[in-house]
Short mmCIF file of C-alpha atoms and ligand atoms in Angstrom, two decimals:
data_model
loop_
_atom_site.label_atom_id
_atom_site.label_comp_id
_atom_site.label_asym_id
_atom_site.label_seq_id
_atom_site.Cartn_x
_atom_site.Cartn_y
_atom_site.Cartn_z
CA MET G 139 52.94 33.83 26.19
CA GLN G 140 51.15 36.41 28.05
CA TYR G 141 47.87 37.86 29.19
CA MET G 142 45.25 40.23 30.56
CA THR G 143 42.07 40.00 31.86
CA ALA G 144 38.88 42.57 32.22
CA GLY G 145 36.01 43.13 33.59
CA GLU G 146 33.70 43.77 36.34
CA SER G 147 31.65 41.29 38.21
CA HIS G 148 28.19 42.67 37.24
CA GLY G 149 29.22 44.56 34.02
CA PRO G 150 28.54 43.18 30.86
CA GLU G 151 31.68 41.25 29.27
CA GLU G 152 34.62 39.25 30.73
CA VAL G 153 37.20 39.34 28.82
CA ALA G 154 41.00 37.78 28.09
CA ILE G 155 43.65 38.80 25.78
CA ILE G 156 46.42 35.71 25.36
CA GLU G 157 49.80 36.59 23.21
CA GLY G 158 52.02 34.05 22.64
CA ILE G 159 50.15 31.17 22.45
CA PRO G 160 52.19 28.98 19.12
CA ALA G 161 50.34 28.37 15.61
CA GLY G 162 48.74 25.02 15.11
CA LEU G 163 47.17 24.24 17.87
CA ALA G 164 44.01 22.61 18.12
CA ILE G 165 41.23 24.41 20.07
CA SER G 166 37.55 24.96 20.53
CA SER G 167 35.01 26.92 22.43
CA ALA G 168 34.05 23.33 23.69
CA ASP G 169 37.44 22.44 25.36
CA ILE G 170 37.28 25.63 26.85
CA ASN G 171 33.30 25.49 28.30
CA GLN G 172 33.89 21.79 29.63
CA GLU G 173 36.45 23.71 31.84
CA LEU G 174 34.28 26.85 32.58
CA ALA G 175 31.64 24.35 33.72
CA ARG G 176 34.17 22.40 36.48
CA ARG G 177 34.59 25.98 37.75
CA GLN G 178 30.70 26.95 38.08
CA HIS G 179 30.07 23.40 39.52
CA GLY G 180 31.12 22.57 43.28
CA TYR G 181 28.72 22.06 46.63
CA GLY G 182 28.61 25.53 48.83
CA ARG G 183 28.40 27.73 45.62
CA GLY G 184 25.72 30.29 46.02
CA GLU G 185 22.74 31.78 43.87
CA ARG G 186 24.60 33.63 41.50
CA GLN G 187 25.66 30.33 39.88
CA LYS G 188 22.49 29.60 38.78
CA ILE G 189 22.07 32.62 36.84
CA GLU G 190 25.20 32.28 34.87
CA THR G 191 26.18 29.54 32.02
CA ASP G 192 30.11 30.41 31.40
CA THR G 193 30.09 29.75 27.68
CA VAL G 194 32.55 31.16 25.40
CA SER G 195 32.98 32.94 22.35
CA ILE G 196 36.61 33.02 20.52
CA LEU G 197 37.25 36.22 18.69
CA THR G 198 40.55 36.20 17.39
CA GLY G 199 43.90 34.29 16.91
CA VAL G 200 42.05 30.96 16.32
CA ARG G 201 40.59 30.12 12.43
CA HIS G 202 38.66 26.56 12.09
CA GLN G 203 39.48 25.94 15.08
CA VAL G 204 43.28 26.02 15.20
CA THR G 205 45.37 28.44 16.51
CA LEU G 206 46.76 31.43 14.04
CA GLY G 207 49.80 32.21 16.58
CA SER G 208 48.35 35.78 16.86
CA PRO G 209 46.65 36.94 20.00
CA ILE G 210 43.29 35.25 20.91
CA THR G 211 40.46 37.09 22.29
CA LEU G 212 38.55 35.32 24.55
CA ASN G 213 35.32 36.63 26.01
CA VAL G 214 32.41 35.60 28.42
CA HIS G 215 29.01 36.92 28.88
CA ASN G 216 27.54 37.84 32.48
CA ASP G 217 23.94 36.78 32.19
CA ASP G 218 23.54 38.47 35.47
CA HIS G 219 24.25 41.91 33.68
CA ASN G 220 20.50 42.36 32.72
CA ASN G 221 19.97 43.16 36.33
CA TRP G 222 22.56 45.38 37.04
CA ALA G 223 22.53 47.03 33.22
CA ALA G 224 21.48 50.72 34.31
CA ILE G 225 23.75 50.65 37.81
CA MET G 226 26.68 49.09 35.89
CA ALA G 227 26.24 50.76 32.60
CA PRO G 228 29.89 51.35 30.64
CA ASP G 229 28.27 55.05 28.81
CA GLU G 230 25.27 55.99 31.03
CA PRO G 231 26.36 59.55 33.10
CA ALA G 232 25.49 58.40 36.48
CA THR G 233 21.89 59.81 37.74
CA PRO G 234 20.24 59.26 41.21
CA GLU G 235 18.19 56.59 39.84
CA ASN G 236 21.42 54.54 38.75
CA SER G 237 23.76 55.38 41.71
CA VAL G 238 21.84 53.01 44.07
CA ARG G 239 23.08 49.55 45.61
CA LYS G 240 25.99 51.83 47.04
CA VAL G 241 28.36 49.77 49.24
CA MET G 242 29.73 52.19 52.05
CA ARG G 243 30.56 49.91 54.89
CA PRO G 244 33.50 48.07 53.63
CA ARG G 245 33.59 43.72 54.66
CA PRO G 246 36.39 42.48 56.92
CA GLY G 247 38.72 40.73 55.08
CA HIS G 248 37.70 42.06 51.81
CA ALA G 249 39.44 44.39 49.06
CA ASP G 250 36.82 46.93 49.76
CA LEU G 251 38.10 49.22 52.07
CA VAL G 252 41.88 49.76 51.02
CA GLY G 253 40.69 49.39 47.54
CA GLY G 254 38.42 52.67 48.19
CA ILE G 255 41.35 54.52 49.96
CA LYS G 256 43.85 53.85 46.67
CA TYR G 257 41.50 54.73 44.42
CA ARG G 258 39.46 57.43 45.77
CA HIS G 259 36.46 55.45 45.64
CA GLN G 260 34.80 57.68 48.58
CA ALA G 261 30.87 57.82 47.40
CA ASP G 262 31.07 53.83 46.04
CA LEU G 263 33.23 50.88 47.25
CA ARG G 264 31.16 49.08 44.15
CA ASN G 265 33.55 50.27 42.49
CA VAL G 266 36.34 48.14 43.76
CA LEU G 267 34.30 45.23 44.77
CA GLU G 268 33.35 44.62 40.88
CA ARG G 269 36.78 44.21 39.95
CA SER G 270 38.23 42.43 43.06
CA SER G 271 35.00 39.67 42.91
CA ALA G 272 36.07 36.36 42.05
CA ARG G 273 33.63 36.52 38.72
CA GLU G 274 37.35 37.45 36.90
CA THR G 275 38.56 34.31 37.43
CA VAL G 276 36.24 32.69 35.02
CA MET G 277 38.60 34.43 32.66
CA ARG G 278 41.79 32.64 34.11
CA VAL G 279 40.30 29.53 33.87
CA ALA G 280 39.33 30.41 29.94
CA VAL G 281 43.13 31.14 29.21
CA GLY G 282 44.16 28.21 32.03
CA ALA G 283 41.97 26.07 29.03
CA VAL G 284 44.21 26.77 26.52
CA ALA G 285 47.26 26.10 28.49
CA LYS G 286 46.24 22.56 29.07
CA LYS G 287 45.55 22.31 25.48
CA LEU G 288 48.96 23.33 25.08
CA LEU G 289 50.55 21.10 27.80
CA ALA G 290 48.58 18.18 26.80
CA GLU G 291 50.52 17.69 23.46
CA ILE G 292 53.58 17.22 25.12
CA GLY G 293 52.19 15.03 27.42
CA VAL G 294 51.56 17.07 30.42
CA ASP G 295 48.48 16.63 32.84
CA VAL G 296 47.33 19.13 35.08
CA HIS G 297 44.17 18.63 37.93
CA GLY G 298 43.22 19.99 41.22
CA PHE G 299 41.13 19.02 43.97
CA VAL G 300 40.09 19.53 47.21
CA GLN G 301 42.44 18.53 50.20
CA GLN G 302 41.01 19.98 53.02
CA LEU G 303 37.18 21.80 53.72
CA GLY G 304 37.45 23.27 57.20
CA PRO G 305 38.13 20.52 59.51
CA VAL G 306 37.99 17.88 57.04
CA LYS G 307 40.77 16.48 55.07
CA ASN G 308 41.86 13.38 53.12
CA ALA G 309 43.17 10.87 54.17
CA ALA G 310 47.27 11.13 54.91
CA ASP G 311 47.89 8.25 52.47
CA ALA G 312 44.52 9.17 49.83
CA LEU G 313 47.15 10.16 46.69
CA THR G 314 49.29 6.81 46.95
CA SER G 315 46.17 4.65 46.82
CA PHE G 316 45.35 6.03 43.42
CA GLN G 317 46.95 4.61 40.00
CA ASP G 318 47.48 7.72 38.43
CA LEU G 319 46.38 11.09 37.96
CA ALA G 320 43.35 10.08 35.46
CA ALA G 321 41.87 7.94 38.23
CA VAL G 322 42.41 11.04 40.60
CA ARG G 323 40.63 13.34 38.41
CA ALA G 324 37.98 10.59 38.31
CA MET G 325 36.98 10.11 41.84
CA SER G 326 36.92 14.05 42.54
CA GLU G 327 35.19 14.98 39.51
CA SER G 328 32.74 12.85 40.65
CA LEU G 329 32.10 14.15 44.53
CA PRO G 330 30.71 17.53 44.54
CA THR G 331 32.78 18.90 47.25
CA ARG G 332 36.04 17.45 44.89
CA ALA G 333 37.46 15.49 47.61
CA LEU G 334 39.28 12.25 47.29
CA SER G 335 36.79 9.64 48.75
CA ALA G 336 32.81 9.57 49.13
CA GLU G 337 33.44 9.40 52.98
CA VAL G 338 35.00 12.78 53.03
CA ASP G 339 33.10 13.97 50.71
CA GLN G 340 29.92 13.52 53.06
CA GLN G 341 31.80 14.96 55.88
CA MET G 342 32.80 18.00 54.11
CA GLN G 343 28.84 18.66 52.71
CA ALA G 344 28.09 18.38 56.23
CA VAL G 345 30.35 21.09 56.98
CA ILE G 346 29.14 23.15 54.52
CA ASP G 347 25.54 22.47 55.20
CA GLU G 348 25.90 23.42 59.13
CA THR G 349 27.88 26.23 57.84
CA LYS G 350 25.12 27.88 55.88
CA ARG G 351 22.80 26.69 58.33
CA GLN G 352 24.99 29.34 60.67
CA ARG G 353 25.35 32.32 58.06
CA ASP G 354 29.07 31.90 58.12
CA THR G 355 31.84 30.75 55.32
CA VAL G 356 34.59 28.21 55.44
CA GLY G 357 37.68 28.14 53.71
CA GLY G 358 39.81 25.40 53.12
CA MET G 359 42.86 23.75 51.19
CA VAL G 360 43.06 22.58 47.57
CA GLN G 361 45.94 20.40 46.14
CA VAL G 362 47.59 20.73 41.95
CA ILE G 363 49.60 17.38 40.26
CA ALA G 364 50.85 18.11 37.03
CA THR G 365 52.32 14.79 35.71
CA GLY G 366 54.77 14.65 33.02
CA MET G 367 56.99 18.17 32.55
CA PRO G 368 60.82 16.87 32.03
CA ALA G 369 63.39 18.33 34.34
CA GLY G 370 64.85 21.52 34.12
CA LEU G 371 62.24 24.09 33.25
CA GLY G 372 62.89 27.12 35.56
CA SER G 373 66.37 27.92 36.81
CA TYR G 374 67.79 28.42 39.62
CA VAL G 375 70.29 31.31 38.49
CA SER G 376 68.27 34.22 39.47
CA ALA G 377 64.81 34.80 42.03
CA ASP G 378 63.08 35.35 39.64
CA THR G 379 63.73 32.26 37.03
CA LYS G 380 62.60 29.94 39.50
CA LEU G 381 59.47 28.21 38.04
CA ASP G 382 57.99 26.91 41.87
CA ALA G 383 58.36 31.15 42.59
CA LYS G 384 56.28 31.68 39.83
CA ILE G 385 53.73 29.07 40.80
CA ALA G 386 53.50 30.57 44.15
CA ARG G 387 52.84 34.15 42.87
CA ALA G 388 50.41 32.63 40.77
CA ILE G 389 48.33 30.86 43.38
CA VAL G 390 48.56 33.30 45.86
CA GLY G 391 46.85 35.54 43.46
CA ILE G 392 43.90 33.82 43.02
CA ASN G 393 41.30 35.52 45.22
CA ALA G 394 40.97 34.69 49.11
CA PHE G 395 44.27 32.52 48.69
CA LYS G 396 46.44 33.25 51.60
CA ALA G 397 49.33 30.53 51.29
CA VAL G 398 51.17 27.98 49.10
CA ASP G 399 53.46 24.91 49.50
CA PHE G 400 55.01 22.36 47.74
CA GLY G 401 55.13 18.60 48.22
CA ALA G 402 53.58 19.38 51.77
CA ALA G 403 56.15 21.82 53.52
CA PHE G 404 53.67 22.97 55.80
CA ASP G 405 53.91 19.24 57.30
CA HIS G 406 57.50 19.21 56.87
CA VAL G 407 58.37 22.00 59.08
CA GLN G 408 58.98 19.73 62.37
CA LEU G 409 60.99 16.90 60.27
CA PHE G 410 64.85 16.40 59.91
CA GLY G 411 66.41 16.56 56.48
CA SER G 412 66.61 12.99 56.39
CA GLU G 413 63.28 12.81 56.64
CA VAL G 414 62.51 15.36 54.14
CA MET G 415 65.13 14.74 51.05
CA ASP G 416 64.29 12.90 48.22
CA GLU G 417 67.28 10.51 47.50
CA ILE G 418 68.29 9.82 43.52
CA LEU G 419 68.24 7.08 41.98
CA TRP G 420 68.72 5.90 38.57
CA SER G 421 67.58 2.97 35.79
CA GLU G 422 68.54 2.42 32.14
CA ALA G 423 64.72 2.97 31.21
CA GLN G 424 63.94 6.08 33.31
CA GLY G 425 67.31 7.78 33.62
CA PHE G 426 67.24 10.01 36.86
CA TYR G 427 64.56 9.90 39.30
CA ARG G 428 63.45 10.35 43.04
CA ALA G 429 62.78 7.42 45.32
CA THR G 430 60.11 10.11 47.16
CA ASP G 431 58.85 13.44 46.00
CA ASN G 432 58.71 15.35 49.24
CA MET G 433 60.24 18.46 46.76
CA GLY G 434 57.05 18.45 45.13
CA GLY G 435 58.77 18.50 41.61
CA PHE G 436 61.31 21.28 42.43
CA GLU G 437 64.76 21.48 43.17
CA GLY G 438 66.74 25.16 43.11
CA GLY G 439 63.36 26.81 41.74
CA MET G 440 63.57 23.75 38.22
CA THR G 441 61.50 20.97 37.67
CA THR G 442 62.83 17.84 38.81
CA GLY G 443 60.90 15.63 36.35
CA GLU G 444 59.32 14.10 39.54
CA MET G 445 55.21 15.35 39.94
CA ILE G 446 54.16 18.75 40.65
CA ILE G 447 52.77 19.08 44.13
CA VAL G 448 51.48 22.14 45.13
CA ARG G 449 48.78 23.22 47.72
CA GLY G 450 47.18 26.85 48.20
CA VAL G 451 45.06 27.56 51.24
CA VAL G 452 41.88 29.31 50.91
CA LYS G 453 40.83 31.83 53.50
CA PRO G 454 36.98 31.43 54.13
CA ILE G 455 35.33 34.56 51.61
CA PRO G 456 34.61 37.46 53.55
CA THR G 457 30.99 38.20 52.65
CA LEU G 458 29.01 37.33 56.12
CA TYR G 459 25.49 37.30 56.15
CA GLN G 460 25.99 37.72 59.67
CA PRO G 461 28.42 40.82 59.11
CA MET G 462 31.20 41.73 61.43
CA ARG G 463 31.99 45.35 62.75
CA SER G 464 32.84 47.79 60.35
CA VAL G 465 32.82 51.70 59.68
CA ASP G 466 30.49 53.97 57.31
CA ILE G 467 32.99 55.70 55.18
CA ASP G 468 30.75 58.16 54.75
CA ASN G 469 29.68 59.29 58.10
CA HIS G 470 32.61 57.58 60.31
CA THR G 471 30.04 55.37 62.44
CA GLU G 472 30.39 52.31 63.27
CA HIS G 473 27.78 49.88 61.40
CA LYS G 474 28.08 46.53 60.51
CA ALA G 475 29.38 45.79 57.46
CA SER G 476 27.52 45.67 53.99
CA ILE G 477 26.06 41.89 53.33
CA GLU G 478 26.14 40.89 49.79
CA ARG G 479 25.11 38.00 48.08
CA SER G 480 28.05 35.11 48.50
CA ASP G 481 28.70 31.93 48.28
CA THR G 482 29.12 29.81 51.89
CA THR G 483 32.46 28.65 50.36
CA ALA G 484 34.11 28.53 46.86
CA VAL G 485 37.39 25.58 48.33
CA THR G 486 35.64 23.56 45.40
CA ALA G 487 35.84 26.28 42.58
CA ALA G 488 39.08 27.30 43.77
CA ALA G 489 40.66 24.04 43.24
CA VAL G 490 39.96 24.30 39.64
CA ILE G 491 40.93 28.11 39.38
CA ALA G 492 44.13 26.72 41.11
CA GLU G 493 44.44 23.98 38.13
CA HIS G 494 44.30 26.28 35.31
CA MET G 495 46.91 28.80 37.31
CA VAL G 496 49.56 26.15 37.43
CA ALA G 497 49.01 25.28 33.85
CA ILE G 498 49.15 29.10 32.75
CA GLU G 499 52.96 29.03 34.06
CA LEU G 500 53.71 25.56 33.48
CA ALA G 501 52.76 26.46 29.83
CA LYS G 502 54.60 29.76 29.83
CA ALA G 503 57.66 27.69 31.16
CA VAL G 504 57.83 25.56 28.48
CA LEU G 505 57.19 28.11 26.22
CA ASP G 506 60.26 29.89 27.18
CA LYS G 507 62.48 27.67 27.16
CA PHE G 508 61.28 25.77 23.16
CA ASP G 509 59.79 27.05 20.44
CA SER G 510 56.81 29.37 20.78
CA ASP G 511 55.98 30.18 17.07
CA ASN G 512 54.99 26.63 15.97
CA ILE G 513 53.24 23.67 18.49
CA GLU G 514 54.56 21.15 16.05
CA ARG G 515 58.65 22.36 15.94
CA LEU G 516 57.90 22.83 19.74
CA LYS G 517 56.86 18.99 20.27
CA GLU G 518 60.16 18.02 18.32
CA GLN G 519 62.20 20.25 20.97
CA VAL G 520 60.81 18.86 23.62
CA THR G 521 61.02 14.86 22.53
CA ILE G 522 65.05 15.82 21.80
CA TYR G 523 65.17 17.47 25.31
CA ARG G 524 63.32 14.59 26.88
CA GLN G 525 66.26 12.18 25.06
CA GLU G 526 68.69 14.32 26.13
CA VAL G 527 67.40 14.36 30.12
CA GLN G 528 67.36 10.47 30.12
CA ALA G 529 70.73 9.93 28.42
CA PHE G 530 72.47 12.41 31.36
C1 LIG T 828 31.65 36.90 44.27
C2 LIG T 828 30.66 37.30 44.99
C3 LIG T 828 29.48 36.38 44.27
C4 LIG T 828 30.08 34.88 43.61
C5 LIG T 828 30.89 35.55 42.82
C6 LIG T 828 32.15 36.26 43.37
O1 LIG T 828 28.82 36.84 43.12
P1 LIG T 828 27.49 38.09 43.38
O2 LIG T 828 27.69 39.01 44.24
O3 LIG T 828 27.05 38.01 41.96
O4 LIG T 828 26.82 37.00 44.47
O5 LIG T 828 29.21 34.57 43.16
O6 LIG T 828 31.39 34.57 41.59
C7 LIG T 828 31.36 34.27 40.76
C8 LIG T 828 30.33 35.02 40.57
C9 LIG T 828 31.70 33.68 39.67
O7 LIG T 828 31.47 33.11 38.69
O8 LIG T 828 32.44 32.81 40.55
C10 LIG T 828 32.83 37.92 45.35
O9 LIG T 828 32.33 38.68 45.84
O10 LIG T 828 34.18 37.60 44.70
#
C-alpha cells in the first residue's frame, strides 16, 4: 500500500490517491467523514475550523461501497478557498490585484524561511506555508480511515488520545484503570481535550484558555494504542524493515511533531534493564505473552503481539499573535514575524492524526506480509498465521 496527498491550505481542493488496498473491503464516505469530524473537533482550535466541514468524495476505486482493488482517489474541498479564490487561483496569471497578502517575514519554528530559500520563493513565502500547513493532515486522516477499516477486518483496533498538554498530564496509571481500548476511546472522545479524565480535561482547558489570553500557543504529547496485531510483523533483519522505525518516521512526519517513543521510553531513561524488560510467560490459551509491555509492543523492530504504545511530542504552534523577531526577506531588516491566523493548540487534533498515521503503517505492514489482492483471502491468511503463532 502506498499513498500520496496533494493540496494547498487555501487552494481549491485536498486530494489523496491510495494504491494497494485489497478488493472487497467495505468502505463509504460516512466511514471517512466520521474520522474527519474527529480531527476537526478539539479544544483550542482556531477560527478556520468554523469555516470548514470536512467531507470526503470518493472518486475512484470503490463501487457500491466496496473497494475494487484499483487506486482509490479521495477528495476534500477547502471551503475557505472561496475567501482566497483570486490569491490562490491555479490557472490565472499573477497580477498586482491577486498578488496580495504576501508573507515576507518568516515565522520562527515554521517551514517559511528554509522552504523559501530551498524553492526560491523569494517573492512570497505564502508559496511555502500553503503546503506546509497542517491542513494537509485532513487527507492523511482520510487515508488512515481506510487503513482503519482494513485493520478492523482482522481485529486490530487503534486509538489516539492526549497524554499531556503543556504542564498538565494524565495520572501515571490512568491507562491501567480502563478495562479495554473501547473504554479509553469512550472517555477521551467524550472530553474536548481528549484527556483520560474529566479532572485533567478541566485543567487542560484552563491551560488553553490562559494561553489564548496570553496570545501564545501550547504543545503537548499524544499517545496512540493499537491492540490485536499478531506477533512478527516488521523484521529485525535490516534497518529499513523495522516496523517501529517506520511508525517513528510516520509520527515525526506529522506537522509540528518533534519526538516519538514506544512504551514510555522517555520515562525509562533513568531505569535499569531489570526494571524495564518485559518477562516472557506462556499459557495454553494465549501461547507466549509478556508480564508487562514496557517495550510498547516492539522487540527487534517486530510486533510482540502485545499492545502497541506510541507517544509523540508536539511542539507549540509557531504562528504567534505576539510574534518573535524575524527578518524581512525583501530588504533584510529586522521585523516581527508575520501574523497568520492560528490555533492556540492543535494537540487535540494531533492525537487523531497520530492515530491515523499509526493505522497507515500497521495496514502497510499487514499488506506487506499477507495477501493484498482480496480482503477475504487476507483474513484467511491472518487466521492461519495467528494459529501458528499461538502453537509455537
Ligand atoms: C494552519 C493554520 C490554520 C489552521 C490550519 C493549519 O489555518 P488558517 O491559516 O487557514 O487559519 O487552522 O489547519 C487546518 C486548516 C486544518 O484543517 O487542520 C497551519 O499554518 O499549519
